[in-house]
XYZ file of C-alpha atoms in Angstrom:
713
model
C -34.606 -60.710 -20.444
C -34.992 -59.040 -17.065
C -38.081 -56.859 -16.672
C -36.636 -54.096 -14.518
C -40.052 -52.570 -13.906
C -41.080 -55.583 -11.820
C -38.118 -55.409 -9.418
C -38.752 -54.117 -5.906
C -35.923 -51.669 -5.191
C -37.202 -50.649 -1.735
C -34.541 -52.622 0.140
C -31.792 -50.956 -1.851
C -33.301 -47.531 -1.293
C -33.626 -48.148 2.439
C -29.969 -49.140 2.694
C -28.905 -45.768 1.270
C -31.686 -43.480 2.449
C -30.268 -42.341 5.785
C -27.196 -40.574 4.472
C -27.535 -40.364 0.698
C -26.870 -36.836 -0.553
C -29.764 -36.746 -2.995
C -29.198 -35.236 -6.409
C -32.533 -33.794 -7.442
C -33.902 -33.674 -10.981
C -35.297 -30.235 -11.757
C -37.332 -29.917 -14.971
C -38.140 -26.777 -16.937
C -39.553 -26.314 -20.420
C -37.549 -24.340 -22.960
C -39.154 -23.109 -26.161
C -36.581 -23.371 -28.945
C -36.225 -20.921 -31.818
C -38.163 -23.296 -34.064
C -41.101 -23.247 -31.664
C -40.477 -26.795 -30.449
C -40.457 -27.404 -26.693
C -37.504 -29.110 -25.041
C -37.804 -30.294 -21.432
C -34.483 -29.701 -19.687
C -33.571 -31.815 -16.629
C -30.915 -30.304 -14.385
C -29.194 -32.579 -11.875
C -28.272 -30.702 -8.689
C -27.434 -31.955 -5.211
C -27.680 -28.490 -3.688
C -24.035 -28.482 -2.587
C -21.272 -26.132 -3.704
C -18.579 -26.790 -6.317
C -16.577 -28.973 -3.903
C -19.298 -31.653 -3.861
C -20.087 -33.138 -7.274
C -23.527 -34.635 -7.790
C -23.654 -38.388 -7.230
C -26.204 -41.021 -8.206
C -27.588 -43.070 -5.336
C -30.815 -45.116 -5.330
C -33.023 -42.267 -4.069
C -31.541 -39.978 -6.724
C -32.164 -42.536 -9.463
C -35.753 -43.180 -8.434
C -36.514 -39.454 -8.426
C -35.012 -39.192 -11.921
C -37.107 -42.200 -12.912
C -40.295 -40.407 -11.845
C -39.357 -37.327 -13.868
C -38.586 -39.466 -16.929
C -41.943 -41.249 -16.640
C -43.681 -37.864 -16.514
C -41.744 -36.644 -19.549
C -42.502 -39.826 -21.478
C -46.209 -39.221 -20.892
C -45.882 -35.588 -21.956
C -44.007 -36.637 -25.079
C -46.773 -39.075 -25.972
C -49.293 -36.259 -25.540
C -47.322 -34.036 -27.884
C -46.499 -31.452 -25.202
C -42.724 -31.713 -25.676
C -40.598 -32.566 -28.706
C -37.296 -33.335 -26.968
C -35.711 -33.984 -23.576
C -32.242 -32.904 -22.468
C -30.299 -33.541 -19.276
C -27.457 -31.488 -17.834
C -25.855 -30.746 -14.467
C -25.263 -27.975 -11.981
C -22.350 -25.613 -12.756
C -19.077 -27.460 -13.441
C -20.531 -30.968 -13.058
C -22.753 -33.371 -14.908
C -22.340 -36.137 -12.317
C -19.558 -38.075 -10.623
C -21.345 -41.419 -10.807
C -22.447 -43.605 -7.919
C -21.391 -42.825 -4.351
C -18.816 -45.603 -4.192
C -18.305 -45.307 -0.442
C -21.902 -46.440 -0.046
C -21.704 -49.052 -2.792
C -18.771 -50.545 -0.878
C -21.103 -51.120 2.076
C -23.708 -53.119 0.123
C -24.425 -56.183 2.313
C -25.133 -58.880 -0.292
C -24.688 -59.928 -3.907
C -28.444 -59.659 -4.436
C -28.391 -55.996 -3.454
C -25.309 -55.436 -5.627
C -27.256 -56.940 -8.512
C -30.125 -54.533 -7.844
C -27.727 -51.563 -7.921
C -26.836 -52.403 -11.504
C -30.425 -53.158 -12.433
C -31.689 -49.867 -11.015
C -29.154 -47.895 -13.010
C -30.121 -49.700 -16.208
C -33.832 -49.338 -15.452
C -33.627 -45.566 -15.008
C -30.857 -44.466 -17.358
C -32.108 -46.803 -20.072
C -35.279 -44.706 -20.255
C -33.249 -41.761 -21.560
C -33.222 -43.483 -24.940
C -36.837 -44.610 -24.810
C -38.819 -41.425 -24.204
C -40.577 -41.351 -27.559
C -38.758 -38.102 -28.483
C -35.052 -37.454 -29.082
C -32.941 -37.156 -25.940
C -29.855 -35.004 -25.500
C -27.173 -34.819 -22.842
C -25.441 -31.479 -22.417
C -22.181 -32.499 -20.704
C -21.461 -29.216 -18.976
C -18.558 -30.307 -16.769
C -17.004 -33.249 -14.995
C -18.593 -36.594 -15.852
C -17.329 -39.813 -14.302
C -18.708 -43.331 -14.295
C -22.482 -43.095 -14.123
C -22.221 -39.474 -15.244
C -20.738 -40.604 -18.558
C -23.341 -43.373 -18.735
C -26.139 -40.809 -18.450
C -24.746 -39.272 -21.615
C -24.284 -42.617 -23.365
C -27.911 -43.579 -22.769
C -29.098 -40.416 -24.530
C -29.516 -40.170 -28.301
C -27.205 -37.148 -28.728
C -24.471 -35.442 -26.716
C -22.853 -31.998 -26.585
C -19.745 -31.219 -24.555
C -18.398 -28.132 -22.797
C -14.845 -27.586 -24.091
C -13.672 -26.714 -20.582
C -14.896 -29.933 -18.944
C -11.885 -31.046 -16.891
C -12.485 -34.783 -16.797
C -14.530 -37.491 -18.481
C -13.866 -41.098 -17.589
C -15.172 -44.548 -16.872
C -12.871 -45.291 -13.907
C -14.609 -48.428 -12.684
C -11.863 -50.918 -13.620
C -9.438 -48.889 -11.504
C -11.735 -49.561 -8.537
C -12.223 -53.264 -9.115
C -15.583 -53.175 -10.935
C -16.865 -52.479 -14.465
C -18.999 -49.769 -16.098
C -22.329 -51.231 -15.056
C -24.993 -48.783 -16.253
C -24.560 -49.230 -19.968
C -20.967 -48.132 -20.515
C -19.536 -51.509 -21.442
C -22.181 -52.066 -24.131
C -22.994 -48.576 -25.398
C -19.518 -47.031 -25.576
C -17.871 -49.507 -27.997
C -20.940 -49.293 -30.222
C -20.591 -45.518 -30.254
C -16.827 -44.960 -30.638
C -15.441 -48.311 -31.809
C -13.722 -51.098 -29.946
C -10.182 -49.681 -29.901
C -11.307 -46.330 -28.520
C -13.555 -48.061 -26.002
C -10.674 -50.227 -24.793
C -8.718 -47.048 -24.144
C -11.518 -45.487 -22.078
C -12.741 -48.576 -20.225
C -9.518 -50.504 -19.580
C -6.326 -48.723 -20.604
C -6.894 -45.322 -18.979
C -8.158 -46.654 -15.626
C -5.060 -48.831 -15.371
C -2.828 -45.804 -16.002
C -3.423 -44.490 -12.500
C -7.017 -43.667 -13.390
C -6.243 -41.316 -16.260
C -9.060 -38.924 -17.174
C -9.915 -37.432 -20.559
C -10.021 -33.691 -21.132
C -13.010 -32.490 -23.145
C -11.153 -32.194 -26.494
C -9.795 -35.744 -26.087
C -13.254 -37.147 -25.382
C -14.687 -35.264 -28.357
C -11.933 -36.578 -30.633
C -12.797 -40.135 -29.584
C -16.437 -39.530 -30.497
C -17.937 -39.475 -27.011
C -19.842 -36.294 -27.936
C -21.407 -35.128 -31.192
C -20.581 -31.438 -30.755
C -18.329 -29.346 -28.523
C -18.928 -25.718 -27.566
C -17.046 -23.054 -25.623
C -18.115 -22.626 -22.000
C -19.189 -18.999 -22.332
C -22.454 -19.861 -24.153
C -22.469 -23.625 -23.721
C -26.128 -24.093 -22.822
C -27.387 -21.623 -25.433
C -25.232 -23.192 -28.149
C -26.318 -26.697 -27.122
C -29.992 -25.743 -27.299
C -29.503 -24.151 -30.713
C -27.658 -27.260 -31.921
C -30.379 -29.552 -30.557
C -32.985 -27.457 -32.367
C -31.013 -27.977 -35.563
C -30.944 -31.733 -35.016
C -34.688 -31.803 -34.416
C -35.348 -29.750 -37.559
C -32.925 -31.654 -39.759
C -30.583 -28.738 -40.486
C -27.841 -30.374 -38.362
C -26.678 -33.766 -39.581
C -24.939 -35.818 -36.893
C -22.003 -37.838 -38.173
C -20.187 -40.438 -36.105
C -17.058 -41.513 -37.978
C -15.776 -43.635 -35.088
C -18.934 -45.714 -34.783
C -18.122 -49.338 -35.656
C -19.282 -50.694 -38.984
C -19.810 -54.294 -40.064
C -16.185 -54.687 -41.138
C -14.866 -53.639 -37.736
C -17.220 -56.029 -35.975
C -16.315 -58.904 -38.277
C -12.559 -58.429 -38.533
C -11.109 -55.990 -36.012
C -13.200 -56.439 -32.879
C -11.984 -59.813 -31.593
C -8.405 -59.093 -32.665
C -8.365 -55.871 -30.612
C -9.753 -57.726 -27.595
C -7.140 -60.476 -27.996
C -4.275 -57.985 -28.148
C -5.608 -56.155 -25.097
C -5.870 -59.414 -23.162
C -2.283 -60.420 -23.919
C -1.072 -56.937 -22.978
C -2.918 -57.112 -19.674
C -1.549 -60.541 -18.855
C 2.001 -59.375 -19.582
C 1.701 -56.200 -17.496
C -0.654 -57.187 -14.681
C -0.779 -60.933 -14.494
C -4.188 -62.489 -14.038
C -5.045 -61.736 -10.399
C -7.044 -58.547 -10.992
C -10.574 -59.562 -12.011
C -12.170 -56.332 -13.210
C -10.025 -55.724 -16.328
C -10.796 -59.184 -17.652
C -14.518 -58.969 -16.905
C -14.488 -55.630 -18.745
C -12.796 -57.293 -21.722
C -15.438 -60.025 -21.728
C -18.213 -57.422 -21.765
C -16.565 -55.359 -24.495
C -16.076 -58.458 -26.621
C -19.737 -59.446 -26.245
C -20.893 -55.912 -27.080
C -20.242 -56.406 -30.803
C -23.498 -58.342 -31.139
C -26.829 -58.854 -29.430
C -29.362 -56.373 -28.119
C -28.987 -53.546 -25.642
C -31.115 -55.497 -23.175
C -28.724 -58.446 -23.408
C -25.763 -56.133 -22.927
C -27.337 -54.564 -19.860
C -28.094 -57.954 -18.351
C -24.463 -59.040 -18.798
C -23.356 -55.866 -17.037
C -25.767 -56.569 -14.154
C -24.258 -59.973 -13.469
C -20.642 -58.840 -13.818
C -21.195 -55.842 -11.559
C -22.906 -57.972 -8.905
C -20.064 -60.503 -8.875
C -17.407 -57.819 -8.552
C -19.164 -55.588 -6.005
C -19.713 -58.637 -3.778
C -16.083 -59.755 -4.118
C -12.953 -59.025 -2.107
C -11.241 -56.915 -4.744
C -13.852 -54.158 -4.932
C -14.042 -53.744 -1.149
C -10.250 -53.680 -0.988
C -10.129 -51.168 -3.851
C -12.537 -48.822 -2.071
C -10.371 -49.083 1.054
C -7.301 -48.220 -1.039
C -9.131 -45.426 -2.854
C -10.137 -43.830 0.444
C -6.545 -44.008 1.653
C -5.269 -42.214 -1.431
C -8.095 -39.683 -1.692
C -8.706 -38.938 1.989
C -6.027 -40.150 4.398
C -3.194 -38.976 2.133
C -4.653 -35.462 2.199
C -4.743 -35.402 6.021
C -1.500 -37.136 7.045
C -1.641 -38.769 10.450
C 0.680 -37.085 12.947
C 1.413 -33.988 10.882
C 1.804 -30.828 13.019
C -0.473 -27.821 12.628
C -0.049 -26.210 9.224
C 0.354 -22.779 10.794
C 3.782 -23.823 12.125
C 5.207 -24.229 8.624
C 7.869 -21.770 7.525
C 7.872 -20.212 4.098
C 10.309 -21.676 1.568
C 11.722 -18.921 -0.632
C 14.916 -20.553 -1.927
C 15.986 -24.189 -2.235
C 19.507 -25.569 -2.105
C 20.291 -29.028 -3.448
C 23.507 -30.798 -2.490
C 24.492 -32.882 -5.480
C 24.079 -32.479 -9.222
C 23.603 -36.090 -10.317
C 20.441 -37.579 -11.777
C 18.471 -37.707 -8.509
C 19.543 -34.192 -7.510
C 18.660 -32.869 -10.967
C 15.217 -34.466 -10.724
C 14.768 -32.748 -7.354
C 15.751 -29.399 -8.845
C 13.275 -29.746 -11.691
C 10.442 -30.707 -9.323
C 11.143 -27.949 -6.797
C 11.467 -25.186 -9.385
C 8.287 -26.241 -11.217
C 6.098 -26.624 -8.154
C 7.490 -23.982 -5.796
C 8.466 -21.411 -8.447
C 11.393 -20.220 -6.262
C 15.159 -19.970 -6.927
C 16.925 -23.343 -6.798
C 20.710 -23.700 -6.544
C 22.573 -26.989 -7.030
C 26.129 -27.761 -5.962
C 28.649 -30.563 -6.433
C 32.336 -31.311 -6.078
C 33.413 -29.599 -9.293
C 32.074 -27.298 -11.990
C 31.900 -30.041 -14.608
C 29.367 -31.987 -12.533
C 27.398 -28.843 -11.796
C 27.296 -27.943 -15.487
C 26.138 -31.449 -16.396
C 23.317 -31.218 -13.858
C 22.242 -27.790 -15.124
C 22.273 -29.031 -18.720
C 19.997 -31.938 -17.779
C 17.555 -29.662 -15.945
C 17.391 -27.162 -18.805
C 16.953 -29.954 -21.333
C 14.057 -31.389 -19.320
C 12.438 -27.948 -19.174
C 12.774 -27.801 -22.952
C 11.034 -31.167 -23.275
C 8.137 -29.919 -21.144
C 7.823 -26.939 -23.458
C 7.903 -29.119 -26.580
C 5.126 -31.300 -25.154
C 2.991 -28.235 -24.470
C 3.074 -28.800 -20.697
C 4.481 -25.288 -20.189
C 4.690 -22.278 -22.491
C 7.805 -20.427 -23.621
C 7.565 -17.730 -20.962
C 7.355 -20.250 -18.148
C 10.218 -22.293 -19.620
C 12.451 -19.209 -19.657
C 11.415 -18.275 -16.132
C 12.165 -21.771 -14.806
C 15.583 -21.852 -16.472
C 16.414 -18.478 -14.935
C 15.455 -19.719 -11.462
C 17.938 -22.634 -11.517
C 21.609 -21.917 -10.919
C 24.693 -23.942 -10.023
C 27.709 -23.390 -7.822
C 30.677 -25.114 -6.241
C 30.697 -22.631 -3.368
C 28.357 -23.570 -0.527
C 28.399 -19.957 0.610
C 25.838 -19.454 -2.159
C 23.435 -21.439 0.056
C 23.441 -18.669 2.683
C 19.925 -17.434 1.876
C 18.377 -20.876 1.345
C 15.682 -21.825 3.823
C 15.359 -25.402 2.512
C 18.397 -27.569 1.720
C 18.083 -31.182 0.594
C 20.930 -33.601 -0.009
C 21.017 -36.157 -2.806
C 24.443 -37.698 -2.329
C 25.705 -41.268 -2.030
C 23.890 -43.427 0.537
C 26.704 -43.391 3.066
C 26.349 -42.079 6.608
C 29.745 -40.372 6.774
C 29.213 -38.645 3.417
C 25.789 -37.322 4.400
C 27.076 -36.146 7.776
C 29.935 -34.317 6.083
C 27.856 -32.464 3.465
C 25.419 -31.236 6.124
C 28.270 -30.160 8.388
C 29.769 -28.200 5.488
C 26.563 -26.418 4.551
C 25.550 -25.680 8.160
C 28.389 -23.160 8.317
C 26.613 -20.969 5.769
C 22.849 -21.326 6.188
C 20.685 -19.600 8.779
C 19.833 -21.310 12.066
C 16.240 -21.879 10.900
C 17.061 -23.288 7.458
C 15.775 -26.836 7.165
C 18.160 -29.646 6.250
C 16.296 -32.481 4.518
C 17.883 -35.826 3.760
C 16.732 -38.137 0.992
C 18.196 -41.180 2.707
C 16.360 -44.393 1.900
C 17.429 -46.404 4.936
C 20.006 -44.626 7.096
C 19.237 -43.103 10.499
C 18.132 -39.475 10.176
C 19.151 -38.942 13.800
C 22.700 -40.100 13.070
C 22.889 -37.983 9.915
C 22.222 -34.875 12.035
C 23.988 -36.025 15.186
C 27.050 -33.782 14.827
C 25.203 -30.615 13.817
C 24.696 -27.533 15.981
C 20.964 -27.637 15.244
C 19.832 -31.265 14.768
C 16.246 -30.157 15.432
C 16.002 -28.797 11.879
C 16.965 -32.104 10.212
C 14.158 -34.159 8.653
C 13.928 -37.196 6.414
C 12.366 -36.415 3.039
C 12.507 -39.677 1.141
C 11.454 -39.592 -2.511
C 10.925 -42.593 -4.755
C 12.316 -42.958 -8.241
C 11.393 -41.625 -10.770
C 10.892 -38.468 -8.718
C 8.433 -36.785 -11.090
C 6.163 -39.831 -11.276
C 6.096 -41.560 -7.888
C 3.560 -39.842 -5.624
C 4.879 -40.906 -2.207
C 7.115 -39.003 0.204
C 8.168 -40.653 3.454
C 8.673 -37.792 5.923
C 10.904 -39.043 8.725
C 10.834 -37.523 12.197
C 14.070 -37.985 14.121
C 13.889 -37.752 17.938
C 15.050 -34.112 17.892
C 13.147 -32.913 14.807
C 10.982 -29.991 15.914
C 7.390 -29.315 14.912
C 8.236 -26.267 12.772
C 10.604 -28.349 10.672
C 8.075 -31.152 10.377
C 5.227 -28.808 9.472
C 7.381 -27.167 6.796
C 8.220 -30.593 5.386
C 4.528 -31.493 5.079
C 3.662 -28.100 3.573
C 6.486 -28.453 1.065
C 5.362 -31.981 0.155
C 1.863 -30.659 -0.536
C 3.229 -27.919 -2.798
C 5.256 -30.555 -4.625
C 1.940 -32.426 -5.128
C 3.203 -35.471 -3.277
C 1.365 -37.601 -0.725
C 3.335 -37.598 2.520
C 3.309 -40.205 5.280
C 4.948 -39.560 8.630
C 7.312 -42.299 9.782
C 9.532 -42.752 12.781
C 13.295 -42.850 12.316
C 13.436 -46.625 11.952
C 15.686 -48.625 9.590
C 14.280 -48.690 6.057
C 11.292 -46.602 7.219
C 8.270 -48.322 5.604
C 8.632 -49.189 1.930
C 12.266 -50.298 1.851
C 11.911 -52.248 5.071
C 9.074 -54.308 3.634
C 10.560 -54.617 0.159
C 13.744 -55.867 1.818
C 11.605 -58.642 3.290
C 10.284 -59.595 -0.129
C 13.680 -59.395 -1.801
C 15.329 -61.265 1.059
C 12.914 -64.180 0.782
C 13.434 -64.264 -2.988
C 17.208 -64.375 -2.479
C 16.815 -67.106 0.166
C 14.870 -69.300 -2.250
C 17.508 -68.903 -4.973
C 20.299 -69.610 -2.495
C 18.507 -72.838 -1.593
C 18.568 -73.872 -5.249
C 15.181 -72.716 -6.508
C 15.256 -71.606 -10.170
C 14.679 -67.871 -10.688
C 11.571 -68.398 -12.918
C 9.904 -70.274 -10.046
C 10.715 -67.500 -7.579
C 9.570 -64.822 -10.009
C 6.166 -66.485 -10.438
C 5.654 -67.358 -6.783
C 4.264 -63.995 -5.740
C 1.819 -63.735 -8.649
C -1.254 -64.363 -6.419
C -0.585 -61.065 -4.622
C -0.954 -59.218 -7.927
C 2.208 -57.138 -7.577
C 3.174 -55.141 -10.683
C 6.475 -57.001 -10.963
C 8.227 -60.049 -9.589
C 10.978 -59.756 -6.949
C 13.897 -59.962 -9.366
C 12.304 -57.581 -11.822
C 11.964 -55.187 -8.878
C 15.594 -55.657 -7.828
C 16.712 -55.062 -11.402
C 14.686 -51.841 -11.467
C 16.031 -50.378 -8.220
C 19.549 -51.623 -8.967
C 21.370 -54.677 -7.651
C 23.898 -52.571 -5.737
C 21.098 -50.587 -4.104
C 19.281 -53.796 -3.170
C 22.466 -55.202 -1.655
C 22.974 -51.982 0.316
C 19.409 -52.019 1.664
C 19.865 -55.663 2.597
C 23.058 -54.822 4.500
C 21.292 -52.035 6.393
C 18.380 -54.238 7.432
C 20.556 -57.234 8.345
C 22.813 -54.983 10.422
C 19.835 -53.609 12.340
C 17.771 -56.802 12.587
C 20.127 -59.760 12.004
C 17.650 -62.230 13.457
C 14.845 -61.235 11.073
C 16.355 -60.233 7.728
C 18.083 -62.662 5.402
C 21.667 -61.995 4.289
C 22.578 -63.298 0.833
C 26.174 -63.259 -0.355
C 24.868 -64.095 -3.817
C 23.088 -60.746 -3.929
C 26.419 -58.973 -3.407
C 28.036 -61.124 -6.062
C 25.312 -60.297 -8.576
C 25.556 -56.572 -7.794
C 29.055 -56.562 -9.288
C 27.917 -57.862 -12.708
C 27.066 -55.684 -15.701
C 23.934 -57.705 -16.544
C 22.221 -60.020 -14.112
C 18.914 -61.084 -15.656
C 17.413 -61.922 -19.024
C 14.033 -60.381 -19.897
C 11.312 -61.052 -22.439
C 9.826 -58.466 -24.795
C 7.427 -57.291 -22.089
C 10.321 -56.565 -19.737
C 9.567 -59.518 -17.471
C 12.486 -61.410 -15.937
C 12.735 -64.924 -17.373
C 16.012 -66.075 -15.758
C 19.506 -65.124 -14.669
C 22.123 -64.642 -17.374
C 24.635 -67.438 -17.942
C 27.317 -65.278 -16.346
C 25.147 -64.710 -13.277
C 24.419 -68.416 -12.880
C 28.130 -69.192 -12.957
C 28.921 -66.467 -10.431
C 26.629 -67.611 -7.613
C 26.660 -70.600 -5.293
C 23.343 -72.357 -4.629
C 22.161 -75.293 -2.584
C 20.129 -78.360 -3.480
C 16.982 -77.794 -1.414
C 14.750 -76.015 -3.914
C 11.295 -74.994 -2.716
C 8.041 -74.631 -4.635
C 6.000 -71.508 -5.416
C 3.484 -72.116 -2.630
C 6.251 -72.311 -0.012
C 7.833 -69.066 -1.200
C 4.482 -67.266 -1.228
C 3.610 -68.441 2.284
C 7.030 -67.392 3.571
C 6.637 -63.908 2.105
C 3.093 -63.542 3.442
C 4.058 -64.625 6.944
C 7.229 -62.531 7.045
C 5.339 -59.446 5.884
C 2.616 -59.991 8.487
C 5.235 -60.405 11.217
C 7.231 -57.347 10.188
C 4.199 -55.091 9.786
C 2.919 -56.114 13.228
C 6.322 -55.246 14.711
C 6.350 -51.910 12.872
C 2.940 -51.048 14.305
C 4.021 -52.122 17.793
C 7.124 -49.926 17.391
C 4.911 -47.036 16.190
C 6.897 -46.586 12.991
C 3.617 -45.205 11.597
C 0.321 -44.303 13.205
C -1.756 -47.186 11.838
C -1.934 -50.088 9.394
C -3.583 -47.701 6.933
C -0.301 -45.778 6.662
C 1.601 -48.970 5.845
C -0.845 -49.667 3.038
C -0.742 -46.093 1.782
C 3.054 -46.270 1.555
C 3.012 -49.562 -0.321
C 0.293 -48.440 -2.741
C 1.934 -45.107 -3.580
C 5.594 -46.045 -3.173
C 5.777 -49.666 -4.297
C 2.838 -50.074 -6.660
C 1.008 -52.490 -4.367
C -2.229 -53.230 -6.212
C -5.455 -51.414 -5.422
C -7.462 -54.595 -5.680
C -5.395 -56.075 -2.832
C -6.092 -52.974 -0.739
C -2.413 -52.691 0.141
C -0.680 -55.321 2.256
C -2.691 -55.600 5.459
C -6.145 -56.417 4.009
C -4.504 -59.025 1.774
C -2.604 -60.599 4.683
C -5.836 -60.743 6.702
C -7.726 -62.414 3.845
C -5.124 -65.125 3.174
C -4.784 -65.975 6.869
C -1.187 -64.794 7.321
C -2.141 -62.419 10.144
C -3.870 -65.212 12.060
C -0.975 -67.611 11.431
C 1.631 -65.154 12.695
C 0.021 -63.272 15.584
C -3.417 -64.822 16.053
C -5.439 -61.786 15.020
C -6.144 -59.544 12.034
C -4.946 -56.043 11.240
C -8.508 -54.885 10.555
C -11.685 -55.474 12.551
C -13.644 -56.654 10.733
C -11.344 -57.905 8.004
C -11.707 -56.095 4.680
C -13.424 -58.667 2.477
C -16.379 -58.956 0.144
C -19.865 -60.093 1.108
C -19.781 -63.098 -1.243
C -22.841 -64.788 -2.640
């Protein structure tokens, strides 16, 4: 076993020292009611509530020194317990991943894991009982601080506890993969370590974490520290008996453990494929955690963490994470926020499913009156019924209370008279994707609304300029393209037409922020970003089928990218008619670059096009679909299809950047990650295309300098 005490961590410390925000370990003695002395460590980086404490090498080594001092004091009988907690609202947010992403070698990555184990492992080896008082947010290494202690209490108001590492392309590497399943059982551990991170990095609220067994006691925030100290005193004196019903017994380890791992593995393979490395390394570690010593478990974590931190997927994940957490919050090209107009009433043209989803989102987030309209009262009534039913579902799920449900219902009204839009300052259309139809509905409503009311179009591929071309005030028309389902998908493509003014654009960005969507500014180019690039993927898939390639071959060809679904599964999701329409738009605009498939139009007229397995994956076309299409006899293999898609994407993205459709390659990736589910571990499209050589093949350069790749061995 590795003797961590003999490792020289000075190189690691030096790599972080210049700009590490050090979280200091402050120690004070507290005399408990019983007379026993508890040494309380408080972690505090000296920053305000906007900067959670993080755990870099300098931080860990300072904590190590304090723990060594406390171990000596415990041996001398000066203290009878040690506890660790955090500054107000935070225990710790784990390692500073932006710095971990800059680690220059696998050896240093290995040391990062070893240092965490060396220091945090001492929390359970002090010679006296150790407690963690989880007083707020605890992520990654913050949770692992708690796991390494003997006992844990939890503030009931803690907003988030999680081990998010798998989401970022690594694994819990400071004890989490070994200690957690042995504390709360394998099924609960799978939820925390693998399942939640892969659900868009889902976090646990304090009551959820307590229910799983991640803490032994939970107290209200008002007297959290006092209650935790009193509870710890009871544990020390024997009056408090700690029970852990979720801790795995022999039967679970013999019978249930491997079965749970096997089920999880099959589920992952069905949903994700096998490209992403971190979920499977996590499964391996969780499986091994059922036996062996803590030291063996820690050593396995060291090696897995080193491999992953040094690999391409972690570096790409950090790039993607920074896009979502930082760039998305400061959209490139957005006008000054002070130019935004206030939105006090929203009008929605249409009362179908998309329009009704808009109404629900706007009324929930903006809390302003929303009016919907359609061709006749029956359609309006159907839309209102859907909205009110959805509000009722939110109430039943406890997402909103009865008062808010009633208020939201009262704010939504319907009409067939567009004169009722007169006092709306934001109007969005959700009608059929046809230029003439969109032009007509805006022309109708412009007669009634004020000259400053903004007209937003949800078009997915039509020209925003043409939609507003016949209006008296085209400067107040803006593209506001949602993705379906509206409530779930986080991306908004905000489209600036040549005449769109800054006030309109600023209001669009401010409204997107209030809707809790991530907005990317795009030029008024065909397909904008996501649909233009998906049309490339779908077009190449259609080309291969037209040549005679079986659908299962095409569906598997793009697996190395790690996309959440194959091309035909994607087409089936968005709708075959929609896919055919997008294809027509792109072929009309760029006939020399986008593939036109008559078979796609033929399939769009069928009731059912594909057959799926139990996991929802496309396995083939239906018999009816096979009979309906005409194919050639020059089938291609998976490698050819993949290379075509890679090269066509690289070519199209380079053209989009040259055309200034978006400000930078980062915005392309942000759109694909948030709007098309492009995998984090790929880093979006451009880092992937650089790594596989497509960028060099197509235009003799890379999108990023240097390319976003791991440091290797």
